Amino acid sequence: MHHSVHAEQFLMANANAHGEPGIRCVAVSSVPCGHCRQFLQEIRGAAEIQILVTSDEDPAFRPLASLLPNPFGPPDLLHKDAPLLLEPHDNELGALEATGVAVGGGGSCNGIRGGGLERRLREAAEGAARSSHAPYSGCAAGFAVADGGGRVYPGSYVESAAYNPSLGPAQAAMVACLAAGGGREGGGWGIVAAALVEKETAAVSHEGTARIFLEAVAPGAHLKVYRFRPSAAV
């Protein structure tokens, strides 16, 4: 259950991955749960996002504020000029360690040697980490998965002010994979290799969660973890 991705989270992760500057309207089959009402608060002007519930007897747009009248969110914890979700982020990671840590699967990204797949996975995960929305913990992280065709799908960690509704980078990468029509080749969901980028000194590590996730959906996948050290420590 912890790894579940709600429809609204899928929408926001996909919008974030494609550089959308905001969300004005959302049409859903059922009223957003409390988890998603909270997650939507990470967008600037969230109160004015219009929600349409298609299963209503008389569907009509209504502002998110009507579903969450007393919100807790970024304004309670961040400076008013801090970048929010769907706004440009450039997180400082520091310098990459000399080597990554390989976990599970075979070498050479499970036999896919062409096209520098391991390098592309690392670069994609690093880019996702730099653009991740993690203003509360400061634990920027990115994940990338590759399918049997060598296609790479990155995902950024997205934090919620309430912490629990946060979307992990592994889940965000799977959103990118599914949204792009991936996951059709190979065993499991078609994922054969993955890379995680996070800070060495991070209070929150996503490695354990990534291992559990991959064991469930792609047990043969080759995972490599890259940790960045603060520049002053290198």
mmCIF file of C-alpha atoms in Angstrom:
data_model
loop_
_atom_site.group_PDB
_atom_site.id
_atom_site.type_symbol
_atom_site.label_atom_id
_atom_site.label_comp_id
_atom_site.label_asym_id
_atom_site.label_seq_id
_atom_site.Cartn_x
_atom_site.Cartn_y
_atom_site.Cartn_z
ATOM 1 C CA MET A 1 0.000 0.000 0.000
ATOM 2 C CA HIS A 2 2.882 2.349 0.779
ATOM 3 C CA HIS A 3 3.982 2.193 -2.869
ATOM 4 C CA SER A 4 0.549 3.064 -4.281
ATOM 5 C CA VAL A 5 0.434 5.950 -6.748
ATOM 6 C CA HIS A 6 -2.844 7.851 -6.732
ATOM 7 C CA ALA A 7 -4.302 9.212 -9.975
ATOM 8 C CA GLU A 8 -3.690 12.823 -8.965
ATOM 9 C CA GLN A 9 -0.089 11.996 -8.049
ATOM 10 C CA PHE A 10 0.376 10.342 -11.439
ATOM 11 C CA LEU A 11 -0.978 13.490 -13.090
ATOM 12 C CA MET A 12 1.320 15.820 -11.161
ATOM 13 C CA ALA A 13 4.417 13.658 -11.609
ATOM 14 C CA ASN A 14 3.768 13.449 -15.344
ATOM 15 C CA ALA A 15 3.214 17.206 -15.575
ATOM 16 C CA ASN A 16 6.394 17.814 -13.591
ATOM 17 C CA ALA A 17 8.419 15.512 -15.842
ATOM 18 C CA HIS A 18 7.274 17.406 -18.926
ATOM 19 C CA GLY A 19 7.945 20.882 -17.566
ATOM 20 C CA GLU A 20 4.344 22.005 -17.258
ATOM 21 C CA PRO A 21 4.264 25.370 -15.410
ATOM 22 C CA GLY A 22 1.021 24.710 -13.570
ATOM 23 C CA ILE A 23 -2.306 22.896 -13.363
ATOM 24 C CA ARG A 24 -5.578 24.784 -13.667
ATOM 25 C CA CYS A 25 -8.216 22.057 -13.885
ATOM 26 C CA VAL A 26 -8.419 18.390 -12.937
ATOM 27 C CA ALA A 27 -11.170 15.968 -13.977
ATOM 28 C CA VAL A 28 -11.412 12.812 -11.865
ATOM 29 C CA SER A 29 -13.907 9.968 -11.578
ATOM 30 C CA SER A 30 -14.230 10.330 -7.796
ATOM 31 C CA VAL A 31 -13.621 13.088 -5.272
ATOM 32 C CA PRO A 32 -9.872 13.372 -4.518
ATOM 33 C CA CYS A 33 -8.966 11.653 -1.264
ATOM 34 C CA GLY A 34 -7.401 13.596 1.597
ATOM 35 C CA HIS A 35 -3.986 12.293 0.567
ATOM 36 C CA CYS A 36 -4.307 13.886 -2.878
ATOM 37 C CA ARG A 37 -5.920 17.089 -1.666
ATOM 38 C CA GLN A 38 -2.822 17.522 0.480
ATOM 39 C CA PHE A 39 -0.425 16.585 -2.341
ATOM 40 C CA LEU A 40 -1.987 19.197 -4.636
ATOM 41 C CA GLN A 41 -1.052 21.889 -2.099
ATOM 42 C CA GLU A 42 2.530 21.759 -3.413
ATOM 43 C CA ILE A 43 1.452 23.727 -6.503
ATOM 44 C CA ARG A 44 1.401 27.513 -6.275
ATOM 45 C CA GLY A 45 -2.168 28.777 -6.201
ATOM 46 C CA ALA A 46 -3.466 25.311 -5.311
ATOM 47 C CA ALA A 47 -6.606 26.717 -3.715
ATOM 48 C CA GLU A 48 -7.825 27.896 -7.129
ATOM 49 C CA ILE A 49 -7.280 24.607 -8.992
ATOM 50 C CA GLN A 50 -10.671 23.601 -10.391
ATOM 51 C CA ILE A 51 -11.804 20.037 -9.676
ATOM 52 C CA LEU A 52 -14.442 18.245 -11.762
ATOM 53 C CA VAL A 53 -15.817 14.971 -10.391
ATOM 54 C CA THR A 54 -17.320 13.145 -13.350
ATOM 55 C CA SER A 55 -19.327 10.709 -11.227
ATOM 56 C CA ASP A 56 -21.345 13.504 -9.617
ATOM 57 C CA GLU A 57 -25.018 13.633 -10.533
ATOM 58 C CA ASP A 58 -24.533 17.170 -11.805
ATOM 59 C CA PRO A 59 -20.779 17.549 -12.531
ATOM 60 C CA ALA A 60 -19.409 21.053 -12.107
ATOM 61 C CA PHE A 61 -16.000 22.562 -11.508
ATOM 62 C CA ARG A 62 -15.262 23.663 -7.963
ATOM 63 C CA PRO A 63 -12.077 25.057 -6.408
ATOM 64 C CA LEU A 64 -9.786 22.792 -4.434
ATOM 65 C CA ALA A 65 -10.249 25.188 -1.513
ATOM 66 C CA SER A 66 -13.828 23.931 -1.187
ATOM 67 C CA LEU A 67 -12.482 20.405 -0.594
ATOM 68 C CA LEU A 68 -9.726 21.476 1.795
ATOM 69 C CA PRO A 69 -10.896 24.710 3.454
ATOM 70 C CA ASN A 70 -8.157 24.921 6.107
ATOM 71 C CA PRO A 71 -5.034 23.712 4.291
ATOM 72 C CA PHE A 72 -1.563 23.056 5.623
ATOM 73 C CA GLY A 73 1.096 23.426 2.989
ATOM 74 C CA PRO A 74 4.162 25.237 1.675
ATOM 75 C CA PRO A 75 3.150 28.696 2.998
ATOM 76 C CA ASP A 76 3.323 27.270 6.525
ATOM 77 C CA LEU A 77 6.907 26.015 6.150
ATOM 78 C CA LEU A 78 8.642 27.823 3.288
ATOM 79 C CA HIS A 79 9.607 31.355 2.312
ATOM 80 C CA LYS A 80 7.084 32.821 -0.104
ATOM 81 C CA ASP A 81 9.682 32.926 -2.896
ATOM 82 C CA ALA A 82 10.782 29.288 -2.532
ATOM 83 C CA PRO A 83 10.159 27.277 -5.725
ATOM 84 C CA LEU A 84 7.165 24.964 -5.510
ATOM 85 C CA LEU A 85 6.233 21.886 -7.504
ATOM 86 C CA LEU A 86 6.090 22.517 -11.287
ATOM 87 C CA GLU A 87 8.531 25.417 -10.875
ATOM 88 C CA PRO A 88 12.237 25.217 -11.858
ATOM 89 C CA HIS A 89 14.523 23.555 -9.312
ATOM 90 C CA ASP A 90 18.310 23.225 -9.407
ATOM 91 C CA ASN A 91 19.336 21.316 -6.307
ATOM 92 C CA GLU A 92 23.001 21.330 -5.353
ATOM 93 C CA LEU A 93 24.146 17.734 -4.951
ATOM 94 C CA GLY A 94 27.888 18.090 -4.498
ATOM 95 C CA ALA A 95 30.400 15.742 -6.126
ATOM 96 C CA LEU A 96 29.797 12.157 -7.174
ATOM 97 C CA GLU A 97 31.626 9.374 -5.366
ATOM 98 C CA ALA A 98 34.177 7.494 -7.451
ATOM 99 C CA THR A 99 31.960 4.412 -7.738
ATOM 100 C CA GLY A 100 28.333 3.458 -7.377
ATOM 101 C CA VAL A 101 26.917 0.554 -5.411
ATOM 102 C CA ALA A 102 25.456 -2.241 -7.523
ATOM 103 C CA VAL A 103 22.512 -4.181 -6.150
ATOM 104 C CA GLY A 104 20.947 -7.282 -7.734
ATOM 105 C CA GLY A 105 20.708 -8.305 -11.360
ATOM 106 C CA GLY A 106 23.591 -9.069 -13.673
ATOM 107 C CA GLY A 107 26.503 -6.963 -14.845
ATOM 108 C CA SER A 108 26.486 -4.563 -17.774
ATOM 109 C CA CYS A 109 22.877 -3.655 -17.016
ATOM 110 C CA ASN A 110 21.638 -7.200 -17.527
ATOM 111 C CA GLY A 111 23.384 -7.708 -20.818
ATOM 112 C CA ILE A 112 22.280 -4.476 -22.500
ATOM 113 C CA ARG A 113 25.674 -3.134 -23.459
ATOM 114 C CA GLY A 114 24.919 -0.845 -26.362
ATOM 115 C CA GLY A 115 24.367 2.892 -26.108
ATOM 116 C CA GLY A 116 26.099 3.419 -22.750
ATOM 117 C CA LEU A 117 22.977 2.458 -20.817
ATOM 118 C CA GLU A 118 24.622 2.622 -17.391
ATOM 119 C CA ARG A 119 25.866 6.145 -18.102
ATOM 120 C CA ARG A 120 22.477 7.232 -19.463
ATOM 121 C CA LEU A 121 20.729 5.863 -16.396
ATOM 122 C CA ARG A 122 23.085 7.734 -14.074
ATOM 123 C CA GLU A 123 22.734 10.994 -15.991
ATOM 124 C CA ALA A 124 18.947 10.690 -16.068
ATOM 125 C CA ALA A 125 18.761 9.954 -12.339
ATOM 126 C CA GLU A 126 21.124 12.837 -11.584
ATOM 127 C CA GLY A 127 19.031 15.235 -13.641
ATOM 128 C CA ALA A 128 15.912 14.058 -11.827
ATOM 129 C CA ALA A 129 17.611 14.591 -8.458
ATOM 130 C CA ARG A 130 18.648 18.124 -9.366
ATOM 131 C CA SER A 131 15.078 18.972 -10.346
ATOM 132 C CA SER A 132 13.386 17.151 -7.458
ATOM 133 C CA HIS A 133 11.045 19.002 -5.106
ATOM 134 C CA ALA A 134 12.397 18.307 -1.621
ATOM 135 C CA PRO A 135 12.348 21.638 0.240
ATOM 136 C CA TYR A 136 11.361 20.208 3.616
ATOM 137 C CA SER A 137 14.007 17.536 4.133
ATOM 138 C CA GLY A 138 16.591 18.828 1.664
ATOM 139 C CA CYS A 139 17.053 15.207 0.558
ATOM 140 C CA ALA A 140 16.916 15.638 -3.208
ATOM 141 C CA ALA A 141 16.827 12.325 -5.060
ATOM 142 C CA GLY A 142 16.271 10.973 -8.539
ATOM 143 C CA PHE A 143 15.641 7.528 -9.986
ATOM 144 C CA ALA A 144 15.747 6.185 -13.513
ATOM 145 C CA VAL A 145 14.680 2.857 -14.988
ATOM 146 C CA ALA A 146 15.469 1.236 -18.323
ATOM 147 C CA ASP A 147 13.329 -1.248 -20.218
ATOM 148 C CA GLY A 148 14.421 -4.128 -22.418
ATOM 149 C CA GLY A 149 14.662 -1.828 -25.416
ATOM 150 C CA GLY A 150 17.211 0.394 -23.695
ATOM 151 C CA ARG A 151 14.792 3.277 -23.185
ATOM 152 C CA VAL A 152 15.365 5.295 -20.017
ATOM 153 C CA TYR A 153 12.662 6.867 -17.846
ATOM 154 C CA PRO A 154 13.642 9.254 -15.003
ATOM 155 C CA GLY A 155 11.621 10.274 -11.965
ATOM 156 C CA SER A 156 12.113 12.994 -9.347
ATOM 157 C CA TYR A 157 11.353 12.768 -5.643
ATOM 158 C CA VAL A 158 8.354 14.993 -4.848
ATOM 159 C CA GLU A 159 7.841 15.971 -1.213
ATOM 160 C CA SER A 160 4.662 17.056 0.503
ATOM 161 C CA ALA A 161 4.627 19.471 3.414
ATOM 162 C CA ALA A 162 2.743 16.741 5.279
ATOM 163 C CA TYR A 163 5.531 14.227 4.458
ATOM 164 C CA ASN A 164 3.371 11.081 4.163
ATOM 165 C CA PRO A 165 1.790 11.998 0.789
ATOM 166 C CA SER A 166 5.277 12.452 -0.729
ATOM 167 C CA LEU A 167 5.972 10.553 -3.970
ATOM 168 C CA GLY A 168 9.209 8.580 -4.060
ATOM 169 C CA PRO A 169 11.569 8.803 -7.043
ATOM 170 C CA ALA A 170 11.105 5.124 -7.928
ATOM 171 C CA GLN A 171 7.351 5.594 -8.227
ATOM 172 C CA ALA A 172 7.857 8.793 -10.238
ATOM 173 C CA ALA A 173 10.123 6.922 -12.662
ATOM 174 C CA MET A 174 7.459 4.253 -13.152
ATOM 175 C CA VAL A 175 4.936 7.014 -13.855
ATOM 176 C CA ALA A 176 7.248 8.280 -16.603
ATOM 177 C CA CYS A 177 7.666 4.752 -17.955
ATOM 178 C CA LEU A 178 3.952 3.999 -18.111
ATOM 179 C CA ALA A 179 3.021 7.450 -19.448
ATOM 180 C CA ALA A 180 5.485 6.950 -22.310
ATOM 181 C CA GLY A 181 4.117 3.503 -23.127
ATOM 182 C CA GLY A 182 7.073 1.634 -21.635
ATOM 183 C CA GLY A 183 7.092 -1.524 -19.561
ATOM 184 C CA ARG A 184 6.215 -3.777 -22.473
ATOM 185 C CA GLU A 185 9.426 -5.778 -22.876
ATOM 186 C CA GLY A 186 11.371 -8.252 -20.744
ATOM 187 C CA GLY A 187 10.261 -9.876 -17.498
ATOM 188 C CA GLY A 188 8.038 -8.296 -14.871
ATOM 189 C CA TRP A 189 7.157 -4.800 -15.960
ATOM 190 C CA GLY A 190 9.928 -4.856 -18.533
ATOM 191 C CA ILE A 191 12.413 -3.055 -16.280
ATOM 192 C CA VAL A 192 15.924 -4.483 -16.611
ATOM 193 C CA ALA A 193 18.092 -1.821 -14.959
ATOM 194 C CA ALA A 194 17.799 1.190 -12.675
ATOM 195 C CA ALA A 195 19.866 3.919 -11.053
ATOM 196 C CA LEU A 196 19.331 5.955 -7.895
ATOM 197 C CA VAL A 197 21.031 9.284 -7.184
ATOM 198 C CA GLU A 198 20.890 10.805 -3.712
ATOM 199 C CA LYS A 199 23.041 12.728 -1.251
ATOM 200 C CA GLU A 200 25.508 10.766 0.849
ATOM 201 C CA THR A 201 24.571 12.762 3.958
ATOM 202 C CA ALA A 202 20.806 12.711 3.347
ATOM 203 C CA ALA A 203 18.652 12.147 6.410
ATOM 204 C CA VAL A 204 16.238 10.283 4.138
ATOM 205 C CA SER A 205 17.591 7.547 1.861
ATOM 206 C CA HIS A 206 15.491 5.991 -0.885
ATOM 207 C CA GLU A 207 17.735 2.983 -1.460
ATOM 208 C CA GLY A 208 15.823 0.616 0.820
ATOM 209 C CA THR A 209 12.496 1.579 -0.721
ATOM 210 C CA ALA A 210 13.927 1.256 -4.226
ATOM 211 C CA ARG A 211 15.146 -2.270 -3.472
ATOM 212 C CA ILE A 212 11.754 -3.343 -2.132
ATOM 213 C CA PHE A 213 9.992 -1.768 -5.094
ATOM 214 C CA LEU A 214 12.223 -3.412 -7.692
ATOM 215 C CA GLU A 215 12.023 -6.778 -5.935
ATOM 216 C CA ALA A 216 8.253 -6.621 -6.394
ATOM 217 C CA VAL A 217 8.013 -5.364 -9.989
ATOM 218 C CA ALA A 218 11.370 -6.304 -11.544
ATOM 219 C CA PRO A 219 13.311 -8.738 -9.336
ATOM 220 C CA GLY A 220 16.011 -9.306 -11.944
ATOM 221 C CA ALA A 221 16.741 -5.621 -12.507
ATOM 222 C CA HIS A 222 20.275 -4.331 -11.986
ATOM 223 C CA LEU A 223 20.252 -1.348 -9.576
ATOM 224 C CA LYS A 224 23.175 0.997 -9.129
ATOM 225 C CA VAL A 225 23.207 3.643 -6.396
ATOM 226 C CA TYR A 226 25.193 6.864 -6.762
ATOM 227 C CA ARG A 227 25.753 9.061 -3.735
ATOM 228 C CA PHE A 228 26.882 12.657 -3.967
ATOM 229 C CA ARG A 229 29.035 14.209 -1.261
ATOM 230 C CA PRO A 230 28.756 17.873 -0.237
ATOM 231 C CA SER A 231 31.429 19.829 -2.097
ATOM 232 C CA ALA A 232 33.176 20.861 1.137
ATOM 233 C CA ALA A 233 33.608 17.185 2.080
ATOM 234 C CA VAL A 234 35.307 16.171 -1.175
#
